[in-house]
């Protein structure tokens, strides 16, 4: 039977029991409203580890003042069922007060990797992500933690953070899971009206087209960006936040596609901001 706990103390007690038995621990941090994207991370964690912890926490610190913290979808019961049927052992669902106690004033922040892409339009986002993920690593003390390539900049940021801070955890990146028609799965897809859901396909369409361009030999970032931008702009409901090409490990813009390169987009469909990307190694 899966256990759902709400306090740091309970997580520590559970993990301590497992450690006594010499069991390995995998960890999947999420904001809940779980779908097959999250489930693929949990599946990988179950495959690699003796015990798996999933956190479900909509972290206020990573939302800007005009963002969707209040309206972010929540369904702990469905999340627990999905975790249990996928083989996870523990769900950690803290209240914000449990994570940010009175007087909280310590943060984990980064000087590089967070200036481009989502860091530009969400200036406090990665400080919130790094702080909460560091806290969760200290609470769960996992051997391995699983992150989706769906949030590619976040994956790069977390990898850099654990290297820089010598956090004893292995970070494992997992591929993007998509709907049958190509749209990357996201808890935020629930915001889309029927018409917007159709319009949102322009993201994956432009991603597949851009990827093909690079696979066919295009190495000029500007040309890939232009082709993808032009395609997205054919959709009247779409408004581009960014279309960019960066080095995947440094998240710095690169004019020429070489080495491990991330091509990432963020596009508003109506009021909903969606992201997608592909990574190539040339
Ligand atoms: P979130 O709940 O949106 O914070 O996501 C929690 C984790 O699930 C992050 O590591 C995401 O990258 C990952 N994730 C979300 N959507 C997908 C997806 N469609 N495919 C793969 N991983 C995903």
Short mmCIF file of C-alpha atoms and ligand atoms in Angstrom, two decimals:
data_model
loop_
_atom_site.label_atom_id
_atom_site.label_comp_id
_atom_site.label_asym_id
_atom_site.label_seq_id
_atom_site.Cartn_x
_atom_site.Cartn_y
_atom_site.Cartn_z
CA UNK A 1 0.00 0.00 0.00
CA UNK A 2 1.31 3.45 -0.88
CA UNK A 3 1.68 5.95 1.95
CA UNK A 4 0.82 9.66 1.66
CA UNK A 5 2.60 11.92 4.15
CA UNK A 6 2.55 15.68 4.67
CA UNK A 7 5.51 16.40 6.97
CA UNK A 8 9.28 16.38 6.60
CA UNK A 9 9.53 14.25 9.75
CA UNK A 10 7.39 11.47 8.26
CA UNK A 11 9.47 11.36 5.06
CA UNK A 12 12.68 11.14 7.09
CA UNK A 13 11.30 8.30 9.23
CA UNK A 14 10.16 6.31 6.21
CA UNK A 15 13.45 6.77 4.32
CA UNK A 16 15.45 5.93 7.49
CA UNK A 17 13.62 2.56 7.70
CA UNK A 18 14.51 1.77 4.10
CA UNK A 19 18.12 2.80 4.60
CA UNK A 20 18.39 0.45 7.58
CA UNK A 21 17.42 -2.37 5.25
CA UNK A 22 20.05 -1.21 2.75
CA UNK A 23 17.47 -0.22 0.11
CA UNK A 24 18.12 2.34 -2.63
CA UNK A 25 15.81 5.34 -3.03
CA UNK A 26 14.61 7.03 -6.22
CA UNK A 27 12.86 10.41 -6.21
CA UNK A 28 10.48 12.16 -8.61
CA UNK A 29 9.67 15.79 -7.74
CA UNK A 30 6.41 17.07 -9.27
CA UNK A 31 3.74 19.73 -8.89
CA UNK A 32 1.04 17.09 -9.19
CA UNK A 33 -1.93 16.70 -11.53
CA UNK A 34 0.06 13.77 -12.81
CA UNK A 35 -0.09 12.49 -16.39
CA UNK A 36 1.86 9.98 -18.49
CA UNK A 37 4.86 12.35 -18.61
CA UNK A 38 5.26 12.19 -14.83
CA UNK A 39 4.39 8.51 -14.93
CA UNK A 40 7.32 7.78 -17.26
CA UNK A 41 9.69 9.31 -14.68
CA UNK A 42 8.12 7.20 -11.92
CA UNK A 43 8.43 4.08 -14.09
CA UNK A 44 12.13 4.75 -14.60
CA UNK A 45 12.59 5.38 -10.87
CA UNK A 46 10.79 2.10 -10.00
CA UNK A 47 12.98 0.22 -12.47
CA UNK A 48 16.26 1.60 -11.05
CA UNK A 49 15.56 1.75 -7.28
CA UNK A 50 14.21 -0.40 -4.44
CA UNK A 51 11.90 2.36 -3.16
CA UNK A 52 10.43 5.45 -4.86
CA UNK A 53 9.28 8.76 -3.39
CA UNK A 54 7.11 11.16 -5.42
CA UNK A 55 6.64 14.70 -4.14
CA UNK A 56 3.48 16.59 -5.05
CA UNK A 57 4.00 20.24 -4.20
CA UNK A 58 2.87 23.35 -6.07
CA UNK A 59 5.83 25.46 -5.01
CA UNK A 60 4.74 29.10 -4.52
CA UNK A 61 8.35 30.31 -4.68
CA UNK A 62 8.74 29.47 -8.37
CA UNK A 63 5.63 31.38 -9.51
CA UNK A 64 5.79 35.06 -10.44
CA UNK A 65 3.17 37.48 -9.08
CA UNK A 66 1.07 37.38 -12.28
CA UNK A 67 1.41 33.64 -12.87
CA UNK A 68 -1.02 30.77 -12.33
CA UNK A 69 -0.22 29.66 -8.73
CA UNK A 70 -3.86 29.88 -7.57
CA UNK A 71 -5.40 28.25 -10.63
CA UNK A 72 -2.77 25.50 -11.02
CA UNK A 73 -4.73 22.19 -11.19
CA UNK A 74 -4.63 19.90 -8.14
CA UNK A 75 -5.96 16.37 -7.55
CA UNK A 76 -4.08 14.49 -4.82
CA UNK A 77 -6.42 11.50 -4.89
CA UNK A 78 -5.89 10.82 -8.60
CA UNK A 79 -2.15 11.50 -8.18
CA UNK A 80 -1.92 8.97 -5.36
CA UNK A 81 -3.70 6.34 -7.46
CA UNK A 82 -1.32 6.90 -10.37
CA UNK A 83 1.72 6.71 -8.06
CA UNK A 84 0.46 3.50 -6.48
CA UNK A 85 -0.42 1.77 -9.74
CA UNK A 86 3.00 2.70 -11.14
CA UNK A 87 4.83 1.20 -8.16
CA UNK A 88 5.88 4.23 -6.10
CA UNK A 89 6.04 3.75 -2.32
CA UNK A 90 5.60 7.17 -0.80
CA UNK A 91 3.87 10.43 -1.78
CA UNK A 92 5.14 13.56 -0.03
CA UNK A 93 2.51 16.32 -0.19
CA UNK A 94 3.55 19.17 2.11
CA UNK A 95 1.66 22.40 2.70
CA UNK A 96 3.66 25.56 1.86
CA UNK A 97 4.03 26.28 5.62
CA UNK A 98 5.75 22.92 6.08
CA UNK A 99 8.37 23.82 3.45
CA UNK A 100 8.66 27.54 4.25
CA UNK A 101 8.50 27.93 8.00
CA UNK A 102 8.30 31.31 9.79
CA UNK A 103 11.44 33.34 9.19
CA UNK A 104 12.49 31.44 6.07
CA UNK A 105 15.22 33.46 4.31
CA UNK A 106 17.73 31.08 2.64
CA UNK A 107 17.85 30.49 -1.09
CA UNK A 108 19.74 28.56 -3.73
CA UNK A 109 20.38 30.72 -6.78
CA UNK A 110 22.46 30.53 -9.93
CA UNK A 111 24.46 33.05 -11.92
CA UNK A 112 24.58 31.20 -15.22
CA UNK A 113 22.08 29.01 -17.09
CA UNK A 114 19.05 31.01 -15.95
CA UNK A 115 19.46 34.19 -17.99
CA UNK A 116 18.10 32.82 -21.28
CA UNK A 117 14.90 31.02 -22.30
CA UNK A 118 12.36 30.73 -19.45
CA UNK A 119 14.66 32.68 -17.11
CA UNK A 120 14.09 35.80 -19.24
CA UNK A 121 10.32 35.94 -18.92
CA UNK A 122 10.23 34.27 -15.48
CA UNK A 123 13.03 36.06 -13.58
CA UNK A 124 12.44 34.50 -10.15
CA UNK A 125 11.44 31.06 -11.41
CA UNK A 126 14.73 29.18 -11.21
CA UNK A 127 15.64 30.54 -7.80
CA UNK A 128 12.37 29.02 -6.59
CA UNK A 129 13.08 25.75 -8.41
CA UNK A 130 16.68 25.44 -7.14
CA UNK A 131 15.65 26.27 -3.58
CA UNK A 132 12.76 23.80 -3.43
CA UNK A 133 14.65 21.01 -5.20
CA UNK A 134 17.63 21.46 -2.83
CA UNK A 135 15.27 21.28 0.13
CA UNK A 136 13.57 18.18 -1.27
CA UNK A 137 16.95 16.51 -1.87
CA UNK A 138 17.89 17.24 1.76
CA UNK A 139 14.57 15.83 2.99
CA UNK A 140 14.39 12.70 0.81
CA UNK A 141 18.18 12.09 0.41
CA UNK A 142 17.61 10.03 -2.76
CA UNK A 143 20.26 8.05 -4.64
CA UNK A 144 18.73 9.10 -7.96
CA UNK A 145 16.30 11.83 -9.00
CA UNK A 146 14.32 11.91 -12.25
CA UNK A 147 13.54 15.00 -14.34
CA UNK A 148 11.79 15.33 -17.70
CA UNK A 149 13.47 16.78 -20.76
CA UNK A 150 10.13 18.54 -21.27
CA UNK A 151 11.62 21.19 -18.93
CA UNK A 152 15.05 21.07 -20.55
CA UNK A 153 16.41 24.24 -19.00
CA UNK A 154 15.32 23.00 -15.57
CA UNK A 155 17.11 19.69 -16.21
CA UNK A 156 20.33 21.54 -17.15
CA UNK A 157 19.99 23.84 -14.12
CA UNK A 158 19.51 20.94 -11.67
CA UNK A 159 22.46 19.02 -13.15
CA UNK A 160 24.66 22.11 -12.76
CA UNK A 161 23.38 22.75 -9.23
CA UNK A 162 24.19 19.26 -7.88
CA UNK A 163 27.63 19.40 -9.52
CA UNK A 164 28.37 22.83 -8.05
CA UNK A 165 27.04 22.00 -4.57
CA UNK A 166 28.37 18.41 -4.44
CA UNK A 167 24.88 17.10 -3.73
CA UNK A 168 25.17 13.30 -3.52
CA UNK A 169 22.42 12.44 -6.01
CA UNK A 170 22.47 11.18 -9.58
CA UNK A 171 20.27 13.24 -11.92
CA UNK A 172 18.52 11.24 -14.62
CA UNK A 173 16.87 12.99 -17.58
CA UNK A 174 13.88 11.30 -19.26
CA UNK A 175 12.43 11.91 -22.75
CA UNK A 176 9.37 14.07 -23.51
CA UNK A 177 6.08 12.17 -23.52
CA UNK A 178 3.54 13.47 -26.04
CA UNK A 179 -0.15 13.14 -26.84
CA UNK A 180 -0.89 11.03 -29.92
CA UNK A 181 -1.14 14.16 -32.07
CA UNK A 182 2.25 15.44 -30.88
CA UNK A 183 1.39 17.97 -28.15
CA UNK A 184 3.79 17.56 -25.22
CA UNK A 185 1.87 16.38 -22.18
CA UNK A 186 1.52 19.06 -19.52
CA UNK A 187 -0.68 19.71 -16.49
CA UNK A 188 -1.28 23.15 -18.05
CA UNK A 189 -2.93 21.61 -21.14
CA UNK A 190 -6.12 21.45 -19.03
CA UNK A 191 -6.35 25.26 -19.35
CA UNK A 192 -6.88 25.01 -23.13
CA UNK A 193 -10.30 25.39 -24.74
CA UNK A 194 -11.14 23.04 -27.60
CA UNK A 195 -10.05 25.63 -30.14
CA UNK A 196 -6.84 26.40 -28.24
CA UNK A 197 -6.04 22.70 -27.87
CA UNK A 198 -6.07 22.46 -31.67
CA UNK A 199 -3.99 25.63 -32.03
CA UNK A 200 -1.45 24.30 -29.50
CA UNK A 201 -0.37 21.71 -32.06
CA UNK A 202 1.69 24.45 -33.69
CA UNK A 203 4.31 23.97 -30.94
CA UNK A 204 5.07 20.32 -31.67
CA UNK A 205 4.69 20.87 -35.41
CA UNK A 206 7.39 23.54 -35.35
CA UNK A 207 9.57 21.37 -33.08
CA UNK A 208 9.35 18.40 -35.49
CA UNK A 209 10.03 20.66 -38.47
CA UNK A 210 13.03 22.32 -36.78
CA UNK A 211 14.43 18.95 -35.77
CA UNK A 212 14.15 17.69 -39.34
CA UNK A 213 15.96 20.78 -40.64
CA UNK A 214 18.88 20.10 -38.28
CA UNK A 215 18.86 16.37 -39.05
CA UNK A 216 18.99 17.25 -42.76
CA UNK A 217 22.17 19.26 -42.14
CA UNK A 218 21.14 22.83 -41.23
CA UNK A 219 23.70 24.24 -38.75
CA UNK A 220 22.77 27.94 -38.83
CA UNK A 221 20.77 28.69 -35.67
CA UNK A 222 19.23 31.83 -37.19
CA UNK A 223 17.78 29.86 -40.09
CA UNK A 224 16.24 27.24 -37.80
CA UNK A 225 14.83 29.97 -35.53
CA UNK A 226 13.36 31.84 -38.53
CA UNK A 227 11.72 28.74 -40.02
CA UNK A 228 10.18 27.78 -36.69
CA UNK A 229 9.09 31.34 -35.90
CA UNK A 230 7.42 31.70 -39.31
CA UNK A 231 5.55 28.45 -38.81
CA UNK A 232 4.32 29.38 -35.32
CA UNK A 233 3.20 32.79 -36.57
CA UNK A 234 0.82 31.13 -39.05
CA UNK A 235 -1.35 30.22 -36.03
CA UNK A 236 -3.52 33.22 -35.09
CA UNK A 237 -3.99 32.09 -31.45
CA UNK A 238 -0.22 31.71 -30.87
CA UNK A 239 2.01 34.42 -29.45
CA UNK A 240 5.72 33.63 -29.22
CA UNK A 241 7.59 34.20 -25.96
CA UNK A 242 10.84 32.82 -27.37
CA UNK A 243 12.33 30.53 -30.03
CA UNK A 244 16.00 29.97 -29.22
CA UNK A 245 19.02 27.80 -29.83
CA UNK A 246 21.41 27.29 -26.90
CA UNK A 247 24.21 25.01 -25.77
CA UNK A 248 22.44 22.39 -23.61
CA UNK A 249 24.95 22.37 -20.76
CA UNK A 250 25.54 26.14 -20.46
CA UNK A 251 22.17 27.41 -21.79
CA UNK A 252 24.06 30.11 -23.70
CA UNK A 253 22.95 31.19 -27.17
CA UNK A 254 24.87 29.64 -30.00
CA UNK A 255 24.92 30.85 -33.63
CA UNK A 256 26.10 27.52 -34.94
CA UNK A 257 24.53 24.19 -34.04
CA UNK A 258 27.30 21.95 -32.75
CA UNK A 259 27.72 19.55 -29.84
CA UNK A 260 24.73 19.00 -27.56
CA UNK A 261 22.33 21.75 -28.58
CA UNK A 262 18.90 22.63 -27.20
CA UNK A 263 16.29 24.20 -29.46
CA UNK A 264 13.54 25.48 -27.18
CA UNK A 265 10.30 27.41 -27.56
CA UNK A 266 7.73 29.02 -25.29
CA UNK A 267 4.45 30.10 -26.87
CA UNK A 268 1.28 31.57 -25.46
CA UNK A 269 -1.88 29.93 -26.75
CA UNK A 270 -4.45 32.42 -25.54
CA UNK A 271 -3.47 32.98 -21.90
CA UNK A 272 -1.72 29.62 -21.50
CA UNK A 273 2.06 29.56 -21.78
CA UNK A 274 3.32 26.26 -23.22
CA UNK A 275 6.89 25.05 -23.78
CA UNK A 276 8.47 22.42 -26.02
CA UNK A 277 11.96 21.58 -27.26
CA UNK A 278 14.32 19.16 -28.92
CA UNK A 279 17.94 18.33 -28.17
CA UNK A 280 20.39 17.37 -30.91
CA UNK A 281 23.95 16.17 -30.68
CA UNK A 282 25.96 17.02 -33.79
P1 LIG B 1 5.81 19.44 -13.13
O1 LIG B 1 4.80 18.70 -12.32
O2 LIG B 1 5.26 20.09 -14.35
O3 LIG B 1 6.70 20.31 -12.29
O4 LIG B 1 6.79 18.32 -13.70
C1 LIG B 1 7.44 17.41 -12.86
C2 LIG B 1 8.44 16.61 -13.67
O5 LIG B 1 7.78 15.92 -14.71
C3 LIG B 1 9.49 17.51 -14.34
O6 LIG B 1 10.76 16.89 -14.26
C4 LIG B 1 9.00 17.58 -15.75
O7 LIG B 1 10.02 17.81 -16.70
C5 LIG B 1 8.41 16.20 -15.94
N1 LIG B 1 7.45 16.21 -17.05
C6 LIG B 1 6.35 17.01 -17.16
N2 LIG B 1 5.75 16.79 -18.35
C7 LIG B 1 6.48 15.85 -19.00
C8 LIG B 1 6.38 15.21 -20.27
N3 LIG B 1 5.40 15.49 -21.13
N4 LIG B 1 7.31 14.30 -20.61
C9 LIG B 1 8.32 14.00 -19.75
N5 LIG B 1 8.48 14.57 -18.54
C10 LIG B 1 7.58 15.47 -18.16
#
